[in-house]
PDB file of C-alpha atoms in Angstrom:
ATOM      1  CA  UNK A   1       0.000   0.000   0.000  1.00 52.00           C
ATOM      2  CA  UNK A   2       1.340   3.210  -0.561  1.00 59.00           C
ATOM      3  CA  UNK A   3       1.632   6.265   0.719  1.00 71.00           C
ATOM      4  CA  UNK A   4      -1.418   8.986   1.238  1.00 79.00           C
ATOM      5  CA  UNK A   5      -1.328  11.595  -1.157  1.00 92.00           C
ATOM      6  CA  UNK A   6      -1.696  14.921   0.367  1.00 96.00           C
ATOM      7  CA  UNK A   7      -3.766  17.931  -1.075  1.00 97.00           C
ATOM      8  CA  UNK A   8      -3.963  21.545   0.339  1.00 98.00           C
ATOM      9  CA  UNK A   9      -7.537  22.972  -1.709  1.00 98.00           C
ATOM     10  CA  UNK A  10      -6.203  26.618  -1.403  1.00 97.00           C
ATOM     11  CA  UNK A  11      -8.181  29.306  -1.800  1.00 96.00           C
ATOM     12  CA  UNK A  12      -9.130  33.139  -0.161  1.00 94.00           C
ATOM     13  CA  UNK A  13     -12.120  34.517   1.589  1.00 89.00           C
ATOM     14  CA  UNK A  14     -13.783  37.539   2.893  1.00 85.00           C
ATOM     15  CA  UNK A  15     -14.735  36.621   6.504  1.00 82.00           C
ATOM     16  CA  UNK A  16     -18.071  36.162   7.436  1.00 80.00           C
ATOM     17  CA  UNK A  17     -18.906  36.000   3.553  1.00 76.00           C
ATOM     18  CA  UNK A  18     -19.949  33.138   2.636  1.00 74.00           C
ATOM     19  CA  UNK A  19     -21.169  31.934  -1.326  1.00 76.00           C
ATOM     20  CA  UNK A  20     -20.828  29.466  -3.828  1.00 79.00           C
ATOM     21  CA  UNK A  21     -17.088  29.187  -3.461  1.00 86.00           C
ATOM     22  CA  UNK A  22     -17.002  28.389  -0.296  1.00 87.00           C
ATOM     23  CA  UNK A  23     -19.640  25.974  -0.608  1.00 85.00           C
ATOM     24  CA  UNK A  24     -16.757  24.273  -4.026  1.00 90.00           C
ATOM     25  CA  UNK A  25     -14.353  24.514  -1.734  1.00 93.00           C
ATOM     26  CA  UNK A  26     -15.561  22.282   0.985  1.00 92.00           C
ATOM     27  CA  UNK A  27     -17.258  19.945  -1.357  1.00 91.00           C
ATOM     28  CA  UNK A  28     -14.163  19.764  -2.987  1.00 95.00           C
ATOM     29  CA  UNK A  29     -12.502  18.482   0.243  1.00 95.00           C
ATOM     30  CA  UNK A  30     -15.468  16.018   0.831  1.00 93.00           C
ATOM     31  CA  UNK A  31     -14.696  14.216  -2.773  1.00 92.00           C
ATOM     32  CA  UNK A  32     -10.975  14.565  -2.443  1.00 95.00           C
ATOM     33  CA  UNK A  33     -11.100  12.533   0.904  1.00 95.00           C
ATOM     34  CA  UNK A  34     -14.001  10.025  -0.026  1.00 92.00           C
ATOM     35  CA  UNK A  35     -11.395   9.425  -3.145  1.00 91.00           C
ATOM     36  CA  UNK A  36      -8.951   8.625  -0.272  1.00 92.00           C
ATOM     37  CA  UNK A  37      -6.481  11.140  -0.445  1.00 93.00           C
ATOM     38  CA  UNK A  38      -6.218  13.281   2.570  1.00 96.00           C
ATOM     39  CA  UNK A  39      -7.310  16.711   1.890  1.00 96.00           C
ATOM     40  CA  UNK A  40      -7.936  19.479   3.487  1.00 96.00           C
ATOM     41  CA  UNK A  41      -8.911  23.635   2.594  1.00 96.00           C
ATOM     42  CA  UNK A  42      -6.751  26.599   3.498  1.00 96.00           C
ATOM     43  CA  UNK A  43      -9.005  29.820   2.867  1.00 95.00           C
ATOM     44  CA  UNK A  44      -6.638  33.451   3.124  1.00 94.00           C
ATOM     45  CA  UNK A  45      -8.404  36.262   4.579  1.00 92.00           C
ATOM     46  CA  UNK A  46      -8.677  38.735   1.933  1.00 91.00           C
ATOM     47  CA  UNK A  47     -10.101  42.215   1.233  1.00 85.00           C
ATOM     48  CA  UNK A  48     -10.021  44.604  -2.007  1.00 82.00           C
ATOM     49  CA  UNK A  49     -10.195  47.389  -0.236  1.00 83.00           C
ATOM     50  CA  UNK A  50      -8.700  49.947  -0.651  1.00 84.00           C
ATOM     51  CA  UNK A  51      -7.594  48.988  -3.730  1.00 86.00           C
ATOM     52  CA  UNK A  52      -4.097  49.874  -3.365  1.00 85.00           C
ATOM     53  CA  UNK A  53      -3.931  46.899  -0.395  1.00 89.00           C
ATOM     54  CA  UNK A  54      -4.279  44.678  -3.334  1.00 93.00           C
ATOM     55  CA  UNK A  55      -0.393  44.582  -3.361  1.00 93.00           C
ATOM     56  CA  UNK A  56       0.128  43.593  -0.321  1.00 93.00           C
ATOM     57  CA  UNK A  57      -2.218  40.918  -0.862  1.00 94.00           C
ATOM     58  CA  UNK A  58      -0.491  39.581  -3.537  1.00 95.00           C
ATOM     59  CA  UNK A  59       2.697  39.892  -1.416  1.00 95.00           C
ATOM     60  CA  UNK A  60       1.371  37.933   1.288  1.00 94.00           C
ATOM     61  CA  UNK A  61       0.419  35.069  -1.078  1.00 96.00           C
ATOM     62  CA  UNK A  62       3.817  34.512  -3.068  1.00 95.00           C
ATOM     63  CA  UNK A  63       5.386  34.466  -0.122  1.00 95.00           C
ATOM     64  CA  UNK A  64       3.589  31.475   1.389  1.00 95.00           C
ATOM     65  CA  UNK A  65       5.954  28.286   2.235  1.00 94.00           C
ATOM     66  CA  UNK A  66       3.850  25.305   1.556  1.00 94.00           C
ATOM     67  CA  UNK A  67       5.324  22.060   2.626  1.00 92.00           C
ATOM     68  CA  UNK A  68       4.591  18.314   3.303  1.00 93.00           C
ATOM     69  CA  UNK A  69       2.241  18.722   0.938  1.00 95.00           C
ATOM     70  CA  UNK A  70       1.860  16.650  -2.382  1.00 96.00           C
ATOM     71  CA  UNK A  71      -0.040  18.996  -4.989  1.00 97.00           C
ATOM     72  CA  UNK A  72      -1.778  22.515  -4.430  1.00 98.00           C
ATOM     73  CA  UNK A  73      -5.339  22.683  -5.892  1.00 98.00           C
ATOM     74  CA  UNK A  74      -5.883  26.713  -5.946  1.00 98.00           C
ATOM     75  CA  UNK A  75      -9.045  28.367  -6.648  1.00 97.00           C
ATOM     76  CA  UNK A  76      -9.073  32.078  -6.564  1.00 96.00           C
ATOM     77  CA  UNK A  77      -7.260  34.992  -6.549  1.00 96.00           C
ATOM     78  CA  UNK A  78      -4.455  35.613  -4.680  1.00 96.00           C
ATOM     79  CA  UNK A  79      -3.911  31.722  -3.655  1.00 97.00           C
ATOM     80  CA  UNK A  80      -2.721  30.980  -6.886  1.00 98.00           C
ATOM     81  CA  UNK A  81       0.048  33.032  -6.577  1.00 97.00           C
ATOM     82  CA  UNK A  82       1.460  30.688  -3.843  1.00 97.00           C
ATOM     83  CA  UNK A  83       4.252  29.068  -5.037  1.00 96.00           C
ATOM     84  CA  UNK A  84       4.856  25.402  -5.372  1.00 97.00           C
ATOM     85  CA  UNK A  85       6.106  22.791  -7.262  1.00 95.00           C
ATOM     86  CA  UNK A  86       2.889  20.922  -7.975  1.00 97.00           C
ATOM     87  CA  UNK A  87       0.601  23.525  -8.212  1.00 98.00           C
ATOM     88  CA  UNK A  88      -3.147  22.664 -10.102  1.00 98.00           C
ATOM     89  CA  UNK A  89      -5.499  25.808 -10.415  1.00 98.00           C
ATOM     90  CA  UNK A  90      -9.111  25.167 -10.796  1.00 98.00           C
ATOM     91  CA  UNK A  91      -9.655  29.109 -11.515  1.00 97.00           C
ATOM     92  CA  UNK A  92     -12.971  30.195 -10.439  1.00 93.00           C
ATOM     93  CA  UNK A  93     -12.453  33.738 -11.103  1.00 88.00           C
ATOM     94  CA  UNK A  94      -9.521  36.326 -11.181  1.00 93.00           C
ATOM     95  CA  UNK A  95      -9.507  40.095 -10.176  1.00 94.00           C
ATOM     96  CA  UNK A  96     -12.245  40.700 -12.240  1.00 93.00           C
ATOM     97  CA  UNK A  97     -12.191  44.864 -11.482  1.00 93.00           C
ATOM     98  CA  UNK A  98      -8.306  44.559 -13.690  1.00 95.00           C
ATOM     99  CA  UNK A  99     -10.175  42.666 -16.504  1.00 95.00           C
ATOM    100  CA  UNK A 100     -13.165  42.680 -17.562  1.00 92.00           C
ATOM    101  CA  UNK A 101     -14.894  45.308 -14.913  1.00 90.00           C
ATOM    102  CA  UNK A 102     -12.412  47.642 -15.466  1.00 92.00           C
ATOM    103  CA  UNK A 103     -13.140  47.916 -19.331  1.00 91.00           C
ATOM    104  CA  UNK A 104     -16.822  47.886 -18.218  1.00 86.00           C
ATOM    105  CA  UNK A 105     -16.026  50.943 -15.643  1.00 87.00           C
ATOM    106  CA  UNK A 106     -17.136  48.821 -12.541  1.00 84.00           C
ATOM    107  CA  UNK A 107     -13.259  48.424 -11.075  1.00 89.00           C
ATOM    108  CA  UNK A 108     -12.441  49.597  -7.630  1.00 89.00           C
ATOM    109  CA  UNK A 109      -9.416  50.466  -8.736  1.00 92.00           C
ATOM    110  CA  UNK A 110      -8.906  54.306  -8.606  1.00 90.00           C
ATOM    111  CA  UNK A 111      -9.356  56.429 -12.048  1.00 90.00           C
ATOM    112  CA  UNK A 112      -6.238  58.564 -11.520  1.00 88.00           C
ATOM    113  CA  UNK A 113      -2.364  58.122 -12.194  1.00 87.00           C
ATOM    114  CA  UNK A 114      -2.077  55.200  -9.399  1.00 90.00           C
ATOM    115  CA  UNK A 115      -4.637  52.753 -11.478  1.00 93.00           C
ATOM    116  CA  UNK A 116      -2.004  51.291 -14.548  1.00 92.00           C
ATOM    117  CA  UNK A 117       0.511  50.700 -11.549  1.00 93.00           C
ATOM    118  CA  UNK A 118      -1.988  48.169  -9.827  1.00 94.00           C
ATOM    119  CA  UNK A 119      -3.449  46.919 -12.625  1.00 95.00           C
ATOM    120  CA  UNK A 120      -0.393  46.312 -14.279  1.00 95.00           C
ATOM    121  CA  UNK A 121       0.791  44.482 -11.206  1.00 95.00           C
ATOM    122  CA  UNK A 122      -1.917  42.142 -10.447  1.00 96.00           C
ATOM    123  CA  UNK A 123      -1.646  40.904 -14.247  1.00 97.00           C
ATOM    124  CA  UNK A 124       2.057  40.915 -14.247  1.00 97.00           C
ATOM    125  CA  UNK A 125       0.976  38.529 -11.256  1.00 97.00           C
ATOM    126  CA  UNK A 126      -1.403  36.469 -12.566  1.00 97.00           C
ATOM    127  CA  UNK A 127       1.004  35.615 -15.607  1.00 97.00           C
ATOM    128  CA  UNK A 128       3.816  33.902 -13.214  1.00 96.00           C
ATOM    129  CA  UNK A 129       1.490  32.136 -10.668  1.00 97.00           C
ATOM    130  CA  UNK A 130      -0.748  31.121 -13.468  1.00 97.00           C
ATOM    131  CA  UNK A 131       1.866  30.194 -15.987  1.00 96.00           C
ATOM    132  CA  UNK A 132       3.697  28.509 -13.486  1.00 96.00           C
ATOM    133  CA  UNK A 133       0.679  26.075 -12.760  1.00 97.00           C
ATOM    134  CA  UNK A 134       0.885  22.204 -14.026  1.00 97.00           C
ATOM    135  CA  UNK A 135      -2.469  22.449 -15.249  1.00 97.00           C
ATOM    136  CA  UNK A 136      -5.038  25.447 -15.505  1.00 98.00           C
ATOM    137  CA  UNK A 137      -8.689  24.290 -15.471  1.00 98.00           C
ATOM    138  CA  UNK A 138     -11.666  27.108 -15.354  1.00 97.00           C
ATOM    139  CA  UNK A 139     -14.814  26.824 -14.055  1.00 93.00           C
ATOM    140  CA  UNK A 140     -17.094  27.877 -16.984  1.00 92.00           C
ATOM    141  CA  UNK A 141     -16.568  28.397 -20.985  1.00 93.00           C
ATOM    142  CA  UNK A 142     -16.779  32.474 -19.822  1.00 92.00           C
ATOM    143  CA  UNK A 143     -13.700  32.319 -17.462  1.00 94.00           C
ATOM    144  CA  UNK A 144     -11.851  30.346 -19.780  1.00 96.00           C
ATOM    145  CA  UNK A 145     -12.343  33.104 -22.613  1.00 96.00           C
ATOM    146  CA  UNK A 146     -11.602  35.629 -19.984  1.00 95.00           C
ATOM    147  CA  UNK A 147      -7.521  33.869 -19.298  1.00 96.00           C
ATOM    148  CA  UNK A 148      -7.363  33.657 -22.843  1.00 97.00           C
ATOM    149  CA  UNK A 149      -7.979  37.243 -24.316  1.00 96.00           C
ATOM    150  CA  UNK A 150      -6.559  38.897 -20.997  1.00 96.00           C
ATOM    151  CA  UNK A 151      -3.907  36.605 -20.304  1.00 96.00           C
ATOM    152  CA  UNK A 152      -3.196  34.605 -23.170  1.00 96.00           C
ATOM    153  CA  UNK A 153      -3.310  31.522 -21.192  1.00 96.00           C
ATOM    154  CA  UNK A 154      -5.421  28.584 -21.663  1.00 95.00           C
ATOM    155  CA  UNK A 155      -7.057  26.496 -19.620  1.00 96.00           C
ATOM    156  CA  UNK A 156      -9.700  23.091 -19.626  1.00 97.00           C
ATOM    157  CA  UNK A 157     -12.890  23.896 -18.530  1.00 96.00           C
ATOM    158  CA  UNK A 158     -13.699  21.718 -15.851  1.00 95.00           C
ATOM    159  CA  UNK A 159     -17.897  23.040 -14.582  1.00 91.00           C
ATOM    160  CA  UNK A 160     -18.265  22.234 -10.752  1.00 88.00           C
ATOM    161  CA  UNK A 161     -20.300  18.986 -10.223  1.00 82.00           C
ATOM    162  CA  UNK A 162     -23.749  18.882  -8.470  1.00 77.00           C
ATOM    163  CA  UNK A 163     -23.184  18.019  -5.066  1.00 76.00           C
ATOM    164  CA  UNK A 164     -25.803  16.582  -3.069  1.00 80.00           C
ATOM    165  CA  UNK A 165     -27.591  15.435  -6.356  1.00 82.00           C
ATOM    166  CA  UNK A 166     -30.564  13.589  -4.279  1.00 87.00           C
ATOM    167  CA  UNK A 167     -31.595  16.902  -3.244  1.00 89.00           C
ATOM    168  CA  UNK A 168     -32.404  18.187  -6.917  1.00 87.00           C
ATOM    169  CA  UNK A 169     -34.640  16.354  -8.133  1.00 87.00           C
ATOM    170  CA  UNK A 170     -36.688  18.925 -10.417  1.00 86.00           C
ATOM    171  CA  UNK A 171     -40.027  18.676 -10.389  1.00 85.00           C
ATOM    172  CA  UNK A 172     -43.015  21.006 -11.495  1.00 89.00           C
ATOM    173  CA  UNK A 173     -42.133  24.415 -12.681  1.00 91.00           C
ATOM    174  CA  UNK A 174     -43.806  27.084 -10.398  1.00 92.00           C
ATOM    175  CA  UNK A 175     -43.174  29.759 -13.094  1.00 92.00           C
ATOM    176  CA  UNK A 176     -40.081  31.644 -11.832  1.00 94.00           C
ATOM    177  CA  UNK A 177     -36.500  32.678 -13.034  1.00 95.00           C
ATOM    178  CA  UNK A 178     -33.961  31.778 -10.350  1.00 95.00           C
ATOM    179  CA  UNK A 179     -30.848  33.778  -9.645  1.00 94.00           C
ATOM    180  CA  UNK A 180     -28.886  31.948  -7.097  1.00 90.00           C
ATOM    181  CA  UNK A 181     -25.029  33.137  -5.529  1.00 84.00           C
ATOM    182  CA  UNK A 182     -23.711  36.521  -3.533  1.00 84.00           C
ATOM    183  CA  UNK A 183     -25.596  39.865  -4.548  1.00 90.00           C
ATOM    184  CA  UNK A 184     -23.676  42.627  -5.520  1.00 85.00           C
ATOM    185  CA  UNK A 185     -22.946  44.632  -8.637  1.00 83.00           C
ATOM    186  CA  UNK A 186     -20.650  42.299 -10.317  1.00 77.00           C
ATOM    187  CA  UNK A 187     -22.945  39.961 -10.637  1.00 81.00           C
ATOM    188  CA  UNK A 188     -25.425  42.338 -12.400  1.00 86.00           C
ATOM    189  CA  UNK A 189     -28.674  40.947 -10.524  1.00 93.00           C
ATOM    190  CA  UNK A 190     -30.005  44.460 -11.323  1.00 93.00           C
ATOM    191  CA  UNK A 191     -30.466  43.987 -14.626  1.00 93.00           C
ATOM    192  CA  UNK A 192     -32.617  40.814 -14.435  1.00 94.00           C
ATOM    193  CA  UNK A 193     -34.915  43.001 -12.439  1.00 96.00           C
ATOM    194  CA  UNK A 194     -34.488  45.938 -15.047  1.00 95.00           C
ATOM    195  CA  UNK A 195     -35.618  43.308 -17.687  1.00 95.00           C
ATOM    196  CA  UNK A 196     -38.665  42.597 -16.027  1.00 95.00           C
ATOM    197  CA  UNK A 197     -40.146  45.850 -17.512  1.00 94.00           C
ATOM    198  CA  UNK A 198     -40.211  44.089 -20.154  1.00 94.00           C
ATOM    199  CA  UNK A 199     -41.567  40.715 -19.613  1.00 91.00           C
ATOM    200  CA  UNK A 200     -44.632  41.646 -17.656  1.00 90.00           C
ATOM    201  CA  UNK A 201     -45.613  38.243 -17.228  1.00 89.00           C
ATOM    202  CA  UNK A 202     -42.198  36.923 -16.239  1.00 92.00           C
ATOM    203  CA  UNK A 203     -41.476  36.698 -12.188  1.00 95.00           C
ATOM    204  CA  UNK A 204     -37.663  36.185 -10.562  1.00 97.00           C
ATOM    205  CA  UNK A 205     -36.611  34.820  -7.298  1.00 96.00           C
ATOM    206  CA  UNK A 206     -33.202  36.072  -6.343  1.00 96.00           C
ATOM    207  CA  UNK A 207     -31.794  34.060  -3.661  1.00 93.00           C
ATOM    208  CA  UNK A 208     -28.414  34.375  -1.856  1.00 90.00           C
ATOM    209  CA  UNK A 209     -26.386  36.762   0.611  1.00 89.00           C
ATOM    210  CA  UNK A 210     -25.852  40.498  -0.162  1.00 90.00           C
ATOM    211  CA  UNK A 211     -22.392  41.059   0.086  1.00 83.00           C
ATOM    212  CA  UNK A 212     -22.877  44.406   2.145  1.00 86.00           C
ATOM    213  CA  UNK A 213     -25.598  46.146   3.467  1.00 91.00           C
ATOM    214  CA  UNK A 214     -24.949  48.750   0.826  1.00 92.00           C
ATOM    215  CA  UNK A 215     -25.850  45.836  -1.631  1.00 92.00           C
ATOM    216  CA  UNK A 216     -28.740  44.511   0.642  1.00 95.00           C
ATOM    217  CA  UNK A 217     -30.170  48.021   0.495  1.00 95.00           C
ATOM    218  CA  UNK A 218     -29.401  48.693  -3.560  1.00 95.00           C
ATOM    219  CA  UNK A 219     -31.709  45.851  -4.735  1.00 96.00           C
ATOM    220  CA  UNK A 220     -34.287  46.493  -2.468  1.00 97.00           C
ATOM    221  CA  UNK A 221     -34.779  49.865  -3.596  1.00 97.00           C
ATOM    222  CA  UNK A 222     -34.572  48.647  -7.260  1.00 96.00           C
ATOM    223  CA  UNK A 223     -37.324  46.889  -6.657  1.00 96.00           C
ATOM    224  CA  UNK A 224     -39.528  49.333  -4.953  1.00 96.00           C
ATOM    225  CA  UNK A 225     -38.691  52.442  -7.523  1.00 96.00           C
ATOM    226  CA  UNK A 226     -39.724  49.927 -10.584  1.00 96.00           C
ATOM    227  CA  UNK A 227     -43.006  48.721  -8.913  1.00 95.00           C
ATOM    228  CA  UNK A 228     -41.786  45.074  -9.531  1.00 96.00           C
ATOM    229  CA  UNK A 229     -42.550  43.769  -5.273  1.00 95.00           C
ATOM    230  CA  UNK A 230     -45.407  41.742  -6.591  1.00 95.00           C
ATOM    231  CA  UNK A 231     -43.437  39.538  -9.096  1.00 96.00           C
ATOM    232  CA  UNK A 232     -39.673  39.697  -7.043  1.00 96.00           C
ATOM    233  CA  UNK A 233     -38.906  37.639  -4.161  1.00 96.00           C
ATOM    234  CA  UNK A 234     -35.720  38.762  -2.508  1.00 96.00           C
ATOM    235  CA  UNK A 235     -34.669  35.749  -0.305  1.00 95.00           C
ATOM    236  CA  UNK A 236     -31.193  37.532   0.415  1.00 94.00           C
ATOM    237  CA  UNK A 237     -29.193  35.404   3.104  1.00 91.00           C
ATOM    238  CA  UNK A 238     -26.938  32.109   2.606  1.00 86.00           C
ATOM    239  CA  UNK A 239     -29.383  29.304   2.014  1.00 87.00           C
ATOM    240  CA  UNK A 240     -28.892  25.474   3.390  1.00 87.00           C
ATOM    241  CA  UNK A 241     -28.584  23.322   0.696  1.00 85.00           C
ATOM    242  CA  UNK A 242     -32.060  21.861   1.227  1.00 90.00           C
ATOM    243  CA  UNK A 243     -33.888  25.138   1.038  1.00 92.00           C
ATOM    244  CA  UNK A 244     -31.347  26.416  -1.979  1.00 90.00           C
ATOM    245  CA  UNK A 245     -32.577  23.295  -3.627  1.00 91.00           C
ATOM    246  CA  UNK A 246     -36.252  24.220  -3.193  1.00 93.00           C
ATOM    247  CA  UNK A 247     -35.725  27.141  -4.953  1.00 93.00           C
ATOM    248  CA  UNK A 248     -34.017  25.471  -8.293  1.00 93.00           C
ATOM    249  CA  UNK A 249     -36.002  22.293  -8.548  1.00 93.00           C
ATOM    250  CA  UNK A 250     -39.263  25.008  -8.383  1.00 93.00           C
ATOM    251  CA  UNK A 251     -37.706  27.181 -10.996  1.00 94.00           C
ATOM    252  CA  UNK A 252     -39.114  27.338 -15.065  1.00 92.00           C
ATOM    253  CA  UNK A 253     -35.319  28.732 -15.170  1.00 91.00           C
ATOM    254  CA  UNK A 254     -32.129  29.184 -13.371  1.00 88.00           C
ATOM    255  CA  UNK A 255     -30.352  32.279 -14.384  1.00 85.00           C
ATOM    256  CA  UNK A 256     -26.166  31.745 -14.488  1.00 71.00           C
ATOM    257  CA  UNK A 257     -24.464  35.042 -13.247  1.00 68.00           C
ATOM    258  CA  UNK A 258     -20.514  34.400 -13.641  1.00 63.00           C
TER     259      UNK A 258
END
């Protein structure tokens, strides 16, 4: 018999927030050690901002000494940037306000003569802790078009499995659109409400934890200015799996917010 494989799933986290990620994570864990290797999660505290602490972030990641470990699995930015020899990312999402937000003028990042410097360093970044990786996989066909046009990289998409698969079942649609994950403006819930103005007939069920009051407070006033209450149900906390599954095996549609 040989010996146990070991596997550090490494990945960062905003404390008390707590979303889909966090939910791969630990199912990731749960499969890794039900395949028998020994696993286990390391989550970095981690906060964008102000933006400019986004350096030291970085910092504090590359210089991270991982040992008596047998392969890194890292999911998110910073953690990737940790260094190691056998180092997989499974890349769920980068620093979206350098990329893509930033060309769509929703970055963090400060419009004046500071931005190029941080920007230029967190993709100067991403290049050596990504390139350095054995093997790049991405969690959708979006973030994998994302590494490539940004980064030039490539990766294998590789879409999270269903955990807990006895829970969905499906069953008969109660005539809603479902968006599921963390609320904020990156994920753009505000414009499936918007679009509601024109669908009259169409009603959506957002379900999942604000990521600030300030977010909390934004869609709920979205919804009140447009007159939509009646067809809108804002379930806005982290759902148990059970009740989360409710929701989707209810839904005539499940709207997929990367």
């Amino acid at each position: 018999q040989g010996a146990v494989v070991r596997i550090l799933v490494l990945t960062t986290m905003v404390p008390f927030v707590t979303g889909g990620a966090e939910e791969l994570r630990d199912h990731l864990v749960i499969n890794l050690r039900e395949a028998g290797v020994e696993a286990e999660a390391m989550s970095l505290p981690f906060t964008w901002e102000p933006a400019e602490h986004l350096i030291d972030e970085m910092l504090i990641a590359r210089s991270l000494r991982i040992e008596h470990i047998d392969r890194v699995i890292a999911l998110k930015f910073p953690a990737y940037l940790a260094p190691f020899h056998n180092k997989v990312v499974w890349l769920l999402h980068q620093y979206r306000q350098a990329y893509d937000l930033l060309d769509a003028g929703q970055s963090n990042i400060p419009d004046d003569p500071r931005r190029q410097a941080i920007v230029s360093a967190i993709r100067d970044a991403d290049l050596v802790g990504l390139g350095e990786a054995r093997k790049i996989y991405t969690n959708s066909a979006v973030t994998r078009d994302r590494l490539r046009k940004y980064n030039g990289l490539d990766g294998e998409i590789l879409c999270p499995p269903l955990n807990d698969p006895h829970l969905f079942v499906g069953g008969e649609s109660n005539g809603y659109i479902l968006a599921t994950g963390r609320v904020n403006d990156a994920k753009r819930q505000r414009l499936l409400v918007e679009a509601l103005l024109h669908a009259p007939k169409v009603r959506l069920v957002i379900a999942g934890p604000p990521d600030t009051q300030a977010d909390e407070r934004n869609i709920r006033e979205l919804v009140e200015r447009l007159g939509l209450a009646d067809r809108v149900r804002l379930d806005l906390r982290f759902l148990p799996r059970g009740e989360l599954a409710d929701w989707v095996n209810g839904a005539a549609a499940v709207a997929y917010l990367p």
